[in-house]
Short mmCIF file of C-alpha atoms and ligand atoms in Angstrom, two decimals:
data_model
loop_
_atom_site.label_atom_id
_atom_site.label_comp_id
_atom_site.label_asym_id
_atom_site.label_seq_id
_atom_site.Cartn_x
_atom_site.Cartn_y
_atom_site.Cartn_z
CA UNK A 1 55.40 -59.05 -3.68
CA UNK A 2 58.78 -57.55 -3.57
CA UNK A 3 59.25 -53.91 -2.95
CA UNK A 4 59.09 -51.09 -5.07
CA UNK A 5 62.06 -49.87 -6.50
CA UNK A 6 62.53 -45.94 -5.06
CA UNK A 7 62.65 -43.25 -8.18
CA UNK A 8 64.20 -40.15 -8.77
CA UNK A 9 63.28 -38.35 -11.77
CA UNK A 10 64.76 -35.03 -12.75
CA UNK A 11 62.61 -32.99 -15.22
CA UNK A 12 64.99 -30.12 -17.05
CA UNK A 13 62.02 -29.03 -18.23
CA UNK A 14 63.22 -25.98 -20.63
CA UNK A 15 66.43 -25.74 -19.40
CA UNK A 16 70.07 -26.73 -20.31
CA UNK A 17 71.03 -23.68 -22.57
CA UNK A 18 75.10 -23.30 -22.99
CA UNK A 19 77.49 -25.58 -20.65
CA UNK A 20 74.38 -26.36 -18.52
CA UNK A 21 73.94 -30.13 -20.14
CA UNK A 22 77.59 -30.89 -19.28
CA UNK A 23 78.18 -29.53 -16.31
CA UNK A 24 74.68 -31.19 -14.64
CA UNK A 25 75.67 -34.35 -16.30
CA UNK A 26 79.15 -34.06 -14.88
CA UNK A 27 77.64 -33.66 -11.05
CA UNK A 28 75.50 -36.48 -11.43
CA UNK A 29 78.61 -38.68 -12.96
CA UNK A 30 80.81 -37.82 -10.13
CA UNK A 31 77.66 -38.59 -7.29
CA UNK A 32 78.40 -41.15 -4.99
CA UNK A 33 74.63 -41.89 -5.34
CA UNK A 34 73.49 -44.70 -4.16
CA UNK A 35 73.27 -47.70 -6.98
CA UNK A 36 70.72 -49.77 -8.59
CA UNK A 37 68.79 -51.67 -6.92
CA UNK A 38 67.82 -49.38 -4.17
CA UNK A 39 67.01 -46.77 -6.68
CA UNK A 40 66.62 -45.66 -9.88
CA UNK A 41 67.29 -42.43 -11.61
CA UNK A 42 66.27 -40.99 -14.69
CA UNK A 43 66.94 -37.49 -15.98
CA UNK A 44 64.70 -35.66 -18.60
CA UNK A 45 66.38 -33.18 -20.77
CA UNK A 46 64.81 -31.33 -23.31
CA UNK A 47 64.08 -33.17 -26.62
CA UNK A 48 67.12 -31.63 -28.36
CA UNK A 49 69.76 -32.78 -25.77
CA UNK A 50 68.53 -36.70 -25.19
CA UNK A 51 70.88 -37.91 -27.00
CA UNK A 52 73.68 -35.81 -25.95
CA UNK A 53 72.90 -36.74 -22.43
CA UNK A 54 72.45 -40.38 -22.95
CA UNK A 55 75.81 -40.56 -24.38
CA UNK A 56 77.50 -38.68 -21.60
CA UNK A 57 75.49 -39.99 -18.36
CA UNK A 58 77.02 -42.64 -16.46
CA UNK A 59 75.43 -46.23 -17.30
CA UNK A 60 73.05 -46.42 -14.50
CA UNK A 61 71.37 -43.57 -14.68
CA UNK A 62 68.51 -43.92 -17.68
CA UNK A 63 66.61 -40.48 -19.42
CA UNK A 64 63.33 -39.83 -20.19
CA UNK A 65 61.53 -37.19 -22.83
CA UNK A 66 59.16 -34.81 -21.38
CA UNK A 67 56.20 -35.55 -24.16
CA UNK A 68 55.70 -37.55 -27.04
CA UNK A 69 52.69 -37.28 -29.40
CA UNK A 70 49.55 -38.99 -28.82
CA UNK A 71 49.69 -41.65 -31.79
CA UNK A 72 51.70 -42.23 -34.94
CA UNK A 73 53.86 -39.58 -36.30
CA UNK A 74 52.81 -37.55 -39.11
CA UNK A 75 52.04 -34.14 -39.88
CA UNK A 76 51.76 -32.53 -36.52
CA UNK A 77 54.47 -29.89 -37.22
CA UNK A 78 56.68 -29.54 -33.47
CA UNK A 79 55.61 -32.83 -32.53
CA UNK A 80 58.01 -35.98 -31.34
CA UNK A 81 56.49 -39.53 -31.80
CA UNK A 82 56.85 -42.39 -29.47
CA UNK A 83 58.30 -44.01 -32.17
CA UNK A 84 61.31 -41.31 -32.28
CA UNK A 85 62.34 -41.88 -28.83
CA UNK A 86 62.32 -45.58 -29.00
CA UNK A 87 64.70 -45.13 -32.49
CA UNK A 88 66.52 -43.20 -30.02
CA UNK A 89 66.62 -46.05 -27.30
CA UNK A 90 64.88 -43.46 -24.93
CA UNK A 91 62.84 -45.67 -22.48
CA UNK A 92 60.57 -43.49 -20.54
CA UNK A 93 58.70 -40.83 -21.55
CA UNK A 94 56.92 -38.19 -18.69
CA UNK A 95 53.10 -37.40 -19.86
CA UNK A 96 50.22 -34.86 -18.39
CA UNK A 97 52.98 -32.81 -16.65
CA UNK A 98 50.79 -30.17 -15.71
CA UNK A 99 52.56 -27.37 -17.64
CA UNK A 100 52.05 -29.22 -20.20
CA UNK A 101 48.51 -29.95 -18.94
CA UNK A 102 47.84 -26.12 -19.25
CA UNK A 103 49.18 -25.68 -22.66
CA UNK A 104 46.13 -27.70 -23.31
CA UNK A 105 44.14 -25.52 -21.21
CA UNK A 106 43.76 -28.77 -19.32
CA UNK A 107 42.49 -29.43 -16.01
CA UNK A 108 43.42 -25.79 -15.03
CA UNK A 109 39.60 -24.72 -14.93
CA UNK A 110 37.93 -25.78 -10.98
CA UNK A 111 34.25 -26.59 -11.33
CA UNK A 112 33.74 -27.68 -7.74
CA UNK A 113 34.52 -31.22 -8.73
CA UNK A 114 32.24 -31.15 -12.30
CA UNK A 115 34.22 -31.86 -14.95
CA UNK A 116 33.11 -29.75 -18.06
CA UNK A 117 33.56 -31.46 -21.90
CA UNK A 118 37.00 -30.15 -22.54
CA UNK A 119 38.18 -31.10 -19.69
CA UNK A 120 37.30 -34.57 -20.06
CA UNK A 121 38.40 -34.31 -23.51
CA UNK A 122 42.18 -33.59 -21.92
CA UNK A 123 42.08 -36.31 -19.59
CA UNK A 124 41.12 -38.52 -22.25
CA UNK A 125 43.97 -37.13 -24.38
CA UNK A 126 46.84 -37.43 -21.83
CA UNK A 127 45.37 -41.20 -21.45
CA UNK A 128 45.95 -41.96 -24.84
CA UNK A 129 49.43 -40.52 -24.82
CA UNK A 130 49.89 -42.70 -22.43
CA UNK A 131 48.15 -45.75 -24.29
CA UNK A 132 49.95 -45.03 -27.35
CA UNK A 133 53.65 -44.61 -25.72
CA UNK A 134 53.09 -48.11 -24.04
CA UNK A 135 51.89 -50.05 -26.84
CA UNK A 136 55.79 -48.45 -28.38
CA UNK A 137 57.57 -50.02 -25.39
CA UNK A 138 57.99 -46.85 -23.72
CA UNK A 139 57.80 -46.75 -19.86
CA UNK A 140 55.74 -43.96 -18.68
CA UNK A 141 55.55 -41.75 -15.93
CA UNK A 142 52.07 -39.87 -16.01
CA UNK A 143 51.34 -36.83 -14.05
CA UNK A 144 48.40 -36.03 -11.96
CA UNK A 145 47.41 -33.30 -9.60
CA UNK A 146 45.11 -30.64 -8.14
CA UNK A 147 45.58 -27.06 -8.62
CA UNK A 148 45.16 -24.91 -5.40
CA UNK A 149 41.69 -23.90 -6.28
CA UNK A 150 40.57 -27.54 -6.42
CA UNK A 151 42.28 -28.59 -3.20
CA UNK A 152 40.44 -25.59 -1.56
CA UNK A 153 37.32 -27.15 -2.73
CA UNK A 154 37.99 -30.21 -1.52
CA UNK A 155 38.42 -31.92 -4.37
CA UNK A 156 41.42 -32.87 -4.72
CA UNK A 157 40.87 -36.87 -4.24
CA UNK A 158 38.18 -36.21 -7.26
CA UNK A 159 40.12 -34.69 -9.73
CA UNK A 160 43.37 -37.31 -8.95
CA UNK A 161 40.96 -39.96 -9.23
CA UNK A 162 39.23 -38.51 -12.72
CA UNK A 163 42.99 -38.36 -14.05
CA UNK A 164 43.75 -41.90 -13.13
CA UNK A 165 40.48 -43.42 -14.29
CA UNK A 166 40.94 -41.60 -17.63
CA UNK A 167 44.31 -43.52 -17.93
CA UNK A 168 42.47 -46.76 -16.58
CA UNK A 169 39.68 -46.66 -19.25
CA UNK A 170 42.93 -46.81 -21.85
CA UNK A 171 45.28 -48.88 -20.32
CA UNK A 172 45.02 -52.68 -19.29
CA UNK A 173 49.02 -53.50 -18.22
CA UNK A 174 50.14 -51.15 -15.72
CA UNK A 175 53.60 -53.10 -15.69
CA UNK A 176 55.57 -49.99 -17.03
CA UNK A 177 53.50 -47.02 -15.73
CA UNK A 178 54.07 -45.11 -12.86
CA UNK A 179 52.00 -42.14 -11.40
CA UNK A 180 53.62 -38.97 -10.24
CA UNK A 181 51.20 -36.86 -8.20
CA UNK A 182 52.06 -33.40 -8.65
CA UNK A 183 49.74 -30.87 -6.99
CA UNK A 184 50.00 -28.55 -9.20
CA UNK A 185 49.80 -25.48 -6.75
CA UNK A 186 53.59 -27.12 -5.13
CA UNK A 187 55.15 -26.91 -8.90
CA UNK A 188 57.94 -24.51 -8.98
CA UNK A 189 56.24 -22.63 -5.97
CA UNK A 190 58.67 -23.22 -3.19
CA UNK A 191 55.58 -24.70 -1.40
CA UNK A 192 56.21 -28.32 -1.04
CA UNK A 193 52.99 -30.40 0.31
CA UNK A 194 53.10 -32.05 3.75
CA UNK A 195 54.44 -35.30 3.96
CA UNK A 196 51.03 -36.05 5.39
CA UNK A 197 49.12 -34.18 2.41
CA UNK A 198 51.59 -36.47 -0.12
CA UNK A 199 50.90 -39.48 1.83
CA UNK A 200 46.93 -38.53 2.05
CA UNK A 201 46.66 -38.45 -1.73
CA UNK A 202 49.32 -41.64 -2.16
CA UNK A 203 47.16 -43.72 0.12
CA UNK A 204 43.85 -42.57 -1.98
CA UNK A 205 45.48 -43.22 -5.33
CA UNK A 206 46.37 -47.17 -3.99
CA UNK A 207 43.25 -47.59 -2.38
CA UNK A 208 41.10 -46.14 -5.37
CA UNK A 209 43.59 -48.62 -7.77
CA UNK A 210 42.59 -51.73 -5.22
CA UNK A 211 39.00 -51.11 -5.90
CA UNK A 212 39.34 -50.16 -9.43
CA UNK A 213 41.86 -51.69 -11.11
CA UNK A 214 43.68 -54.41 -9.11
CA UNK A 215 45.02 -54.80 -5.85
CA UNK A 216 47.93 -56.24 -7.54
CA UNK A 217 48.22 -53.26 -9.46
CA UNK A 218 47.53 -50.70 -5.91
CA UNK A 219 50.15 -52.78 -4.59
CA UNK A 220 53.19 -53.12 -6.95
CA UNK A 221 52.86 -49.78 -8.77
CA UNK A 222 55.21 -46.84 -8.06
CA UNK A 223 53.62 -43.46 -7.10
CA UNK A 224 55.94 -40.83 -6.45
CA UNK A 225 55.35 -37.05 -5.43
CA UNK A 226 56.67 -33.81 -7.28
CA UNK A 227 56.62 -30.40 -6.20
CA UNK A 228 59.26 -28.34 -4.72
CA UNK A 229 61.50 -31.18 -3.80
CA UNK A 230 64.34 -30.19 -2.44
CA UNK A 231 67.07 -31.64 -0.76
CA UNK A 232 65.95 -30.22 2.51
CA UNK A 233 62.38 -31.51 2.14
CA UNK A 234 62.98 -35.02 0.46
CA UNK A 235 64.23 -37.21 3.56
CA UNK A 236 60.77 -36.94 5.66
CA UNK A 237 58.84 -36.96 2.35
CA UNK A 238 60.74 -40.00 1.24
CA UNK A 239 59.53 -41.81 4.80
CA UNK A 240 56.08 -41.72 4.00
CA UNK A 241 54.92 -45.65 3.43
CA UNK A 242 52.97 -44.62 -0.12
CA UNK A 243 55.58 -42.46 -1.37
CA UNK A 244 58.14 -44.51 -3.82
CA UNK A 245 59.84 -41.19 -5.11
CA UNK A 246 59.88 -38.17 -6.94
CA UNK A 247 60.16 -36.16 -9.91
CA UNK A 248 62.17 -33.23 -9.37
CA UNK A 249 61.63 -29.75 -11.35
CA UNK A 250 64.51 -27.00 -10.19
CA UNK A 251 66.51 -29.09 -7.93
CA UNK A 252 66.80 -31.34 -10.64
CA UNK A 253 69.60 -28.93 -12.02
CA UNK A 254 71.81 -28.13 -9.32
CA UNK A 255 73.95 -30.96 -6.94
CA UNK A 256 71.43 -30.94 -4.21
CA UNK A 257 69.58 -33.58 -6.81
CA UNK A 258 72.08 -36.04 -5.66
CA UNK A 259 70.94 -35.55 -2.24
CA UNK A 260 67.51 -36.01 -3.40
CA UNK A 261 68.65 -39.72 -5.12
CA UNK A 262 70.30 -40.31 -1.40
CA UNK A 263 67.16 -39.81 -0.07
CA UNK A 264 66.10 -43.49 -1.41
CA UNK A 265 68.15 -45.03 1.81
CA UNK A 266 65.50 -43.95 3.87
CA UNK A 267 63.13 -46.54 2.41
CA UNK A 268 65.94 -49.26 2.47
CA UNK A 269 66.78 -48.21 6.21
CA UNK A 270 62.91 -49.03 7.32
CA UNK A 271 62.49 -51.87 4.99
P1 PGA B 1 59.54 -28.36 -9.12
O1 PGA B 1 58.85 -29.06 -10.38
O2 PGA B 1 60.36 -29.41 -8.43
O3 PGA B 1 60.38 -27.26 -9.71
O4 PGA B 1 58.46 -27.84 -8.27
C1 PGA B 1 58.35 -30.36 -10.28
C2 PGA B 1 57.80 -30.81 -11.59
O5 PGA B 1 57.23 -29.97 -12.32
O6 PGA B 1 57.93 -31.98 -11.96
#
């Protein structure tokens, strides 16, 4: 099976006010990143600035939208459809991030590994975002994590493994997904996670997608890590055998991103 293509995402989240668009887009033009195929890098702006971005970025760099709506557009006032952002030649799409997650009230509630009604409710929501964006062509990159209270329980393997078998139950081609584990506790915190706690939770996802879905699957799909990547932190994070990238919050605005893209040489290096 051939390798799996390293990925940098950068998530603007809700940022890029003023000159901000430009002058990231401009230090990602002028990169000497490294090219296609040993990675590949998409940025996601806020909705309003996709387009703006896509016509300014440099050719092999793709974006994504943060969201998209759950099924056909209609009157769901604030909402963007999966259908927009394909009209828009957007191809990916990031689902579940965990802010988002906790808009929902999602997933933020530990009940030493029980999962109450809503919660499954939200898993099963986020899975048929994802359902829905793929059946529009979209490739998606869905988020999963543990918050800090359900890794001190111990149950963070559980909850990672409730999130993906919420998106299993929905989805039968897992050709354009990828997974992006995001403990949730690491987001925006400064507190990265081990390379061994990323690579723990990596391993689990593949080997609880080789019993339940498909070794194929385990095997060929990407599963990168986000939290507090940095360009400091990304090299030894980027060594780990299970990692296949990242998506990046705050470093995904300033240059140190680029780093973060060079960081994909240390998989070519050992391959
Ligand atoms: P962070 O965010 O890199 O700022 O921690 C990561 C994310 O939310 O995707």
């Amino acid at each position: 099976m051939a390798p799996r293509k390293f990925f940098v995402g950068g998530n603007w989240k809700c940022n890029g006010a003023g000159d901000d668009v430009k002058k990231i887009v401009t230090v990602l033009n002028d990169a000497e990143a490294p090219r296609a195929p040993s990675v590949k890098v998409v940025v996601s702006p806020p909705f309003v600035f996709l387009q703006q971005v896509k016509g300014l970025l440099r050719p092999d760099f793709a974006v994504a939208a943060q969201n998209c709506w759950v099924r056909k557009g209609d009157a769901f006032t604030g909402e963007i459809s999966a259908e927009m952002l394909v009209n828009l030649q957007v191809p990916w799409v990031i689902l579940g991030h965990s802010e988002r997650r906790a808009l929902l009230s999602d997933q933020m509630i530990s009940l030493s590994g029980k999962f109450p009604r809503k919660i499954v409710h939200n898993l099963t929501f986020v899975a048929d975002k994802v359902a829905y964006a793929l059946s529009q062509g979209l490739k998606v990159i869905a988020c999963i994590g543990e918050t800090l209270e359900q890794r001190e329980a111990g149950t963070t393997m559980e909850v990672v493994a409730a999130q993906t078998k919420a998106i299993a139950e929905k989805v039968s081609d897992w050709t354009n997904v990828m997974l992006a584990y995001e403990s949730v506790w690491a987001i925006g915190t400064g507190k990265v996670a081990s390379p061994a706690q990323a690579e723990e939770v990596h391993d689990g996802l593949r080997k609880w997608l080789n019993t339940n879905v498909t070794p194929a699957v385990a095997e060929s799909i990407r599963i990168i890590y986000g939290g507090s990547v940095n360009g400091a932190n990304c090299k030894e994070l980027a060594a780990q055998p299970d990692l296949d990238g990242f998506l990046v919050g705050g470093a995904s605005l300033k240059p140190e991103f680029v780093d973060i893209v060079k960081s994909a040489t240390v998989k070519s290096s050992s391959a």
